[in-house]
mmCIF file of C-alpha atoms in Angstrom:
data_model
loop_
_atom_site.group_PDB
_atom_site.id
_atom_site.type_symbol
_atom_site.label_atom_id
_atom_site.label_comp_id
_atom_site.label_asym_id
_atom_site.label_seq_id
_atom_site.Cartn_x
_atom_site.Cartn_y
_atom_site.Cartn_z
ATOM 1 C CA MET A 1465 96.930 96.797 106.532
ATOM 2 C CA ASN A 1466 95.572 95.768 103.204
ATOM 3 C CA LEU A 1467 97.511 94.575 100.183
ATOM 4 C CA ARG A 1468 97.292 97.931 98.424
ATOM 5 C CA GLU A 1469 98.852 99.788 101.370
ATOM 6 C CA SER A 1470 101.533 97.123 101.662
ATOM 7 C CA ARG A 1471 102.447 97.484 97.983
ATOM 8 C CA SER A 1472 102.442 101.274 98.259
ATOM 9 C CA GLY A 1473 104.843 101.108 101.192
ATOM 10 C CA LEU A 1474 107.069 98.727 99.268
ATOM 11 C CA PHE A 1475 107.225 101.042 96.250
ATOM 12 C CA VAL A 1476 107.834 104.146 98.366
ATOM 13 C CA GLY A 1477 110.569 102.314 100.285
ATOM 14 C CA LEU A 1478 112.195 101.175 97.048
ATOM 15 C CA GLY A 1479 111.932 104.719 95.704
ATOM 16 C CA ILE A 1480 113.710 106.077 98.779
ATOM 17 C CA ILE A 1481 116.425 103.448 98.414
ATOM 18 C CA ALA A 1482 116.789 104.394 94.733
ATOM 19 C CA LEU A 1483 117.083 108.061 95.767
ATOM 20 C CA ALA A 1484 119.792 107.045 98.252
ATOM 21 C CA ALA A 1485 121.613 105.194 95.458
ATOM 22 C CA VAL A 1486 121.511 108.247 93.190
ATOM 23 C CA LEU A 1487 122.707 110.421 96.057
ATOM 24 C CA ALA A 1488 125.544 107.973 96.757
ATOM 25 C CA TRP A 1489 126.563 108.023 93.106
ATOM 26 C CA GLN A 1490 126.533 111.825 92.976
ATOM 27 C CA THR A 1491 128.361 112.098 96.314
ATOM 28 C CA SER A 1492 131.084 109.806 95.043
ATOM 29 C CA LEU A 1493 131.713 112.310 92.245
ATOM 30 C CA ILE A 1494 132.426 115.192 94.676
ATOM 31 C CA PRO A 1495 136.156 115.831 94.984
ATOM 32 C CA SER A 1496 136.993 115.313 98.644
ATOM 33 C CA GLU A 1497 140.479 116.628 99.029
ATOM 34 C CA ALA A 1498 140.451 117.606 102.713
ATOM 35 C CA ALA A 1499 143.432 119.929 103.042
ATOM 36 C CA TYR A 1500 143.798 120.375 106.797
ATOM 37 C CA ALA A 1501 140.919 118.482 108.303
ATOM 38 C CA GLN A 1502 139.747 114.912 108.110
ATOM 39 C CA VAL A 1503 136.214 116.134 107.456
ATOM 40 C CA GLY A 1504 135.649 116.968 103.810
ATOM 41 C CA PRO A 1505 132.726 118.197 101.740
ATOM 42 C CA THR A 1506 131.249 114.703 101.379
ATOM 43 C CA VAL A 1507 130.574 113.944 105.058
ATOM 44 C CA VAL A 1508 127.048 115.370 105.177
ATOM 45 C CA PRO A 1509 125.945 113.929 101.810
ATOM 46 C CA TRP A 1510 127.165 110.479 102.883
ATOM 47 C CA LEU A 1511 125.318 110.852 106.183
ATOM 48 C CA VAL A 1512 122.105 111.796 104.368
ATOM 49 C CA THR A 1513 122.614 108.891 101.955
ATOM 50 C CA ALA A 1514 122.927 106.426 104.823
ATOM 51 C CA MET A 1515 119.889 107.852 106.596
ATOM 52 C CA LEU A 1516 117.794 107.626 103.424
ATOM 53 C CA ALA A 1517 118.845 104.027 102.856
ATOM 54 C CA VAL A 1518 117.950 103.086 106.436
ATOM 55 C CA LEU A 1519 114.615 104.897 106.100
ATOM 56 C CA GLY A 1520 113.811 103.038 102.877
ATOM 57 C CA VAL A 1521 114.642 99.651 104.375
ATOM 58 C CA ALA A 1522 112.673 100.445 107.548
ATOM 59 C CA LEU A 1523 109.668 101.491 105.491
ATOM 60 C CA ILE A 1524 109.755 98.262 103.514
ATOM 61 C CA PHE A 1525 109.917 96.200 106.717
ATOM 62 C CA GLU A 1526 107.182 98.267 108.365
ATOM 63 C CA THR A 1527 104.756 97.822 105.508
ATOM 64 C CA SER A 1528 105.544 94.153 104.838
ATOM 65 C CA GLY A 1529 104.455 92.934 108.278
ATOM 66 C CA GLU A 1530 100.952 91.808 109.112
ATOM 67 C CA ARG A 1531 98.749 94.115 111.151
ATOM 68 C CA ASP A 1532 96.066 92.952 113.517
ATOM 69 C CA ALA A 1533 92.452 93.668 112.703
ATOM 70 C CA ALA A 1534 92.054 96.003 115.688
ATOM 71 C CA GLU A 1535 94.004 98.757 113.954
ATOM 72 C CA GLU A 1536 92.452 102.208 114.255
ATOM 73 C CA PRO A 1537 90.576 103.428 111.213
ATOM 74 C CA ARG A 1538 92.037 106.428 109.475
ATOM 75 C CA GLY A 1539 90.307 109.749 109.778
ATOM 76 C CA ALA A 1540 89.450 112.064 106.944
ATOM 77 C CA LEU A 1541 92.301 114.064 105.481
ATOM 78 C CA ASP A 1542 92.189 117.717 106.509
ATOM 79 C CA HIS A 1543 93.634 119.843 103.688
ATOM 80 C CA ARG A 1544 93.734 123.109 105.659
ATOM 81 C CA PRO A 1545 97.096 122.494 107.398
ATOM 82 C CA LEU A 1546 98.700 121.549 104.100
ATOM 83 C CA MET A 1547 97.264 124.664 102.457
ATOM 84 C CA TRP A 1548 98.745 126.852 105.216
ATOM 85 C CA VAL A 1549 102.206 125.378 104.663
ATOM 86 C CA ILE A 1550 101.903 125.712 100.875
ATOM 87 C CA ALA A 1551 100.710 129.315 101.283
ATOM 88 C CA GLY A 1552 103.748 130.028 103.452
ATOM 89 C CA LEU A 1553 106.076 128.584 100.833
ATOM 90 C CA VAL A 1554 104.411 130.602 98.068
ATOM 91 C CA ILE A 1555 104.616 133.791 100.145
ATOM 92 C CA ASN A 1556 108.268 133.097 100.895
ATOM 93 C CA VAL A 1557 109.220 132.477 97.276
ATOM 94 C CA THR A 1558 107.288 135.467 95.922
ATOM 95 C CA THR A 1559 108.379 138.015 98.537
ATOM 96 C CA ILE A 1560 111.973 137.098 99.342
ATOM 97 C CA THR A 1561 113.338 139.173 96.456
ATOM 98 C CA TYR A 1562 111.428 142.321 97.399
ATOM 99 C CA LEU A 1563 111.025 142.172 101.167
ATOM 100 C CA GLY A 1564 114.148 140.201 102.005
ATOM 101 C CA PHE A 1565 115.019 136.936 103.656
ATOM 102 C CA ILE A 1566 113.983 137.882 107.190
ATOM 103 C CA ILE A 1567 110.431 139.041 106.434
ATOM 104 C CA ALA A 1568 109.784 136.248 103.923
ATOM 105 C CA SER A 1569 111.072 133.603 106.339
ATOM 106 C CA THR A 1570 109.030 135.044 109.185
ATOM 107 C CA ALA A 1571 105.889 134.834 107.047
ATOM 108 C CA LEU A 1572 106.737 131.226 106.171
ATOM 109 C CA PHE A 1573 107.196 130.393 109.860
ATOM 110 C CA VAL A 1574 103.861 131.978 110.805
ATOM 111 C CA CYS A 1575 102.007 130.079 108.076
ATOM 112 C CA ALA A 1576 103.688 126.778 108.945
ATOM 113 C CA ALA A 1577 102.887 127.268 112.637
ATOM 114 C CA ARG A 1578 99.261 127.974 111.718
ATOM 115 C CA GLY A 1579 99.283 124.788 109.659
ATOM 116 C CA PHE A 1580 100.298 122.963 112.837
ATOM 117 C CA ASP A 1581 97.295 124.531 114.588
ATOM 118 C CA SER A 1582 98.996 127.380 116.433
ATOM 119 C CA LYS A 1583 96.557 130.013 117.659
ATOM 120 C CA SER A 1584 99.161 132.700 118.507
ATOM 121 C CA PRO A 1585 100.262 134.460 115.320
ATOM 122 C CA LEU A 1586 102.038 137.277 117.192
ATOM 123 C CA ARG A 1587 104.120 134.808 119.191
ATOM 124 C CA ASP A 1588 104.808 132.830 116.014
ATOM 125 C CA ALA A 1589 105.911 136.004 114.237
ATOM 126 C CA ALA A 1590 108.259 136.880 117.106
ATOM 127 C CA VAL A 1591 109.787 133.395 117.145
ATOM 128 C CA GLY A 1592 110.029 133.299 113.347
ATOM 129 C CA LEU A 1593 111.626 136.754 113.283
ATOM 130 C CA ALA A 1594 114.179 135.745 115.921
ATOM 131 C CA ILE A 1595 115.105 132.572 114.044
ATOM 132 C CA ALA A 1596 115.312 134.394 110.704
ATOM 133 C CA VAL A 1597 117.568 137.114 112.155
ATOM 134 C CA VAL A 1598 119.899 134.528 113.696
ATOM 135 C CA VAL A 1599 120.061 132.576 110.416
ATOM 136 C CA TYR A 1600 120.625 135.752 108.393
ATOM 137 C CA VAL A 1601 123.384 137.016 110.677
ATOM 138 C CA GLY A 1602 124.970 133.568 110.768
ATOM 139 C CA PHE A 1603 125.102 133.314 106.998
ATOM 140 C CA ASP A 1604 125.857 136.967 106.241
ATOM 141 C CA ARG A 1605 128.327 137.800 109.002
ATOM 142 C CA GLY A 1606 129.512 134.369 110.069
ATOM 143 C CA LEU A 1607 129.967 132.671 106.727
ATOM 144 C CA GLY A 1608 130.144 135.713 104.473
ATOM 145 C CA TYR A 1609 127.369 134.299 102.300
ATOM 146 C CA GLU A 1610 124.819 136.898 101.233
ATOM 147 C CA ILE A 1611 121.315 135.430 101.296
ATOM 148 C CA GLY A 1612 119.459 138.526 100.212
ATOM 149 C CA ASP A 1613 118.918 142.137 101.059
ATOM 150 C CA GLY A 1614 115.632 143.487 102.238
ATOM 151 C CA LEU A 1615 113.994 145.967 104.515
ATOM 152 C CA ILE A 1616 115.373 144.567 107.769
ATOM 153 C CA GLU A 1617 118.649 143.305 106.309
ATOM 154 C CA ASN A 1618 119.607 146.845 105.315
ATOM 155 C CA LEU A 1619 119.248 147.913 108.958
ATOM 156 C CA LEU A 1620 121.623 145.193 110.158
#
């Protein structure tokens, strides 16, 4: 690992620790009056804060150590997988209002799976559809939180 990579890792690690500090500050401002349970609304944010802090420290330690010269060279960056994931996000954001959560999320899942080199778009669509339906029903029926109406949502 060269000096430039080591410094980059240090700065990214410090940035993650700074993000954890901001998250800790904001979490401390959340009123946590747990009425009946010991678990309040700050449990998950504190857990994420701790995980970010550990990740930042681990990244700093990982990049500060010396590497042996036999380290594998890096390959060329392939932009196609990233473009598939970005396309899925764009499709999701632009179609969720008109087509609904389930169809938009299924399209996102198919694009993300393709980005991870899946060659079975029909299987990916079936899996994405199943996950999106479960999430929709869980939020809509289970929690009473409406996450959008669409073509399929109106049938449920």
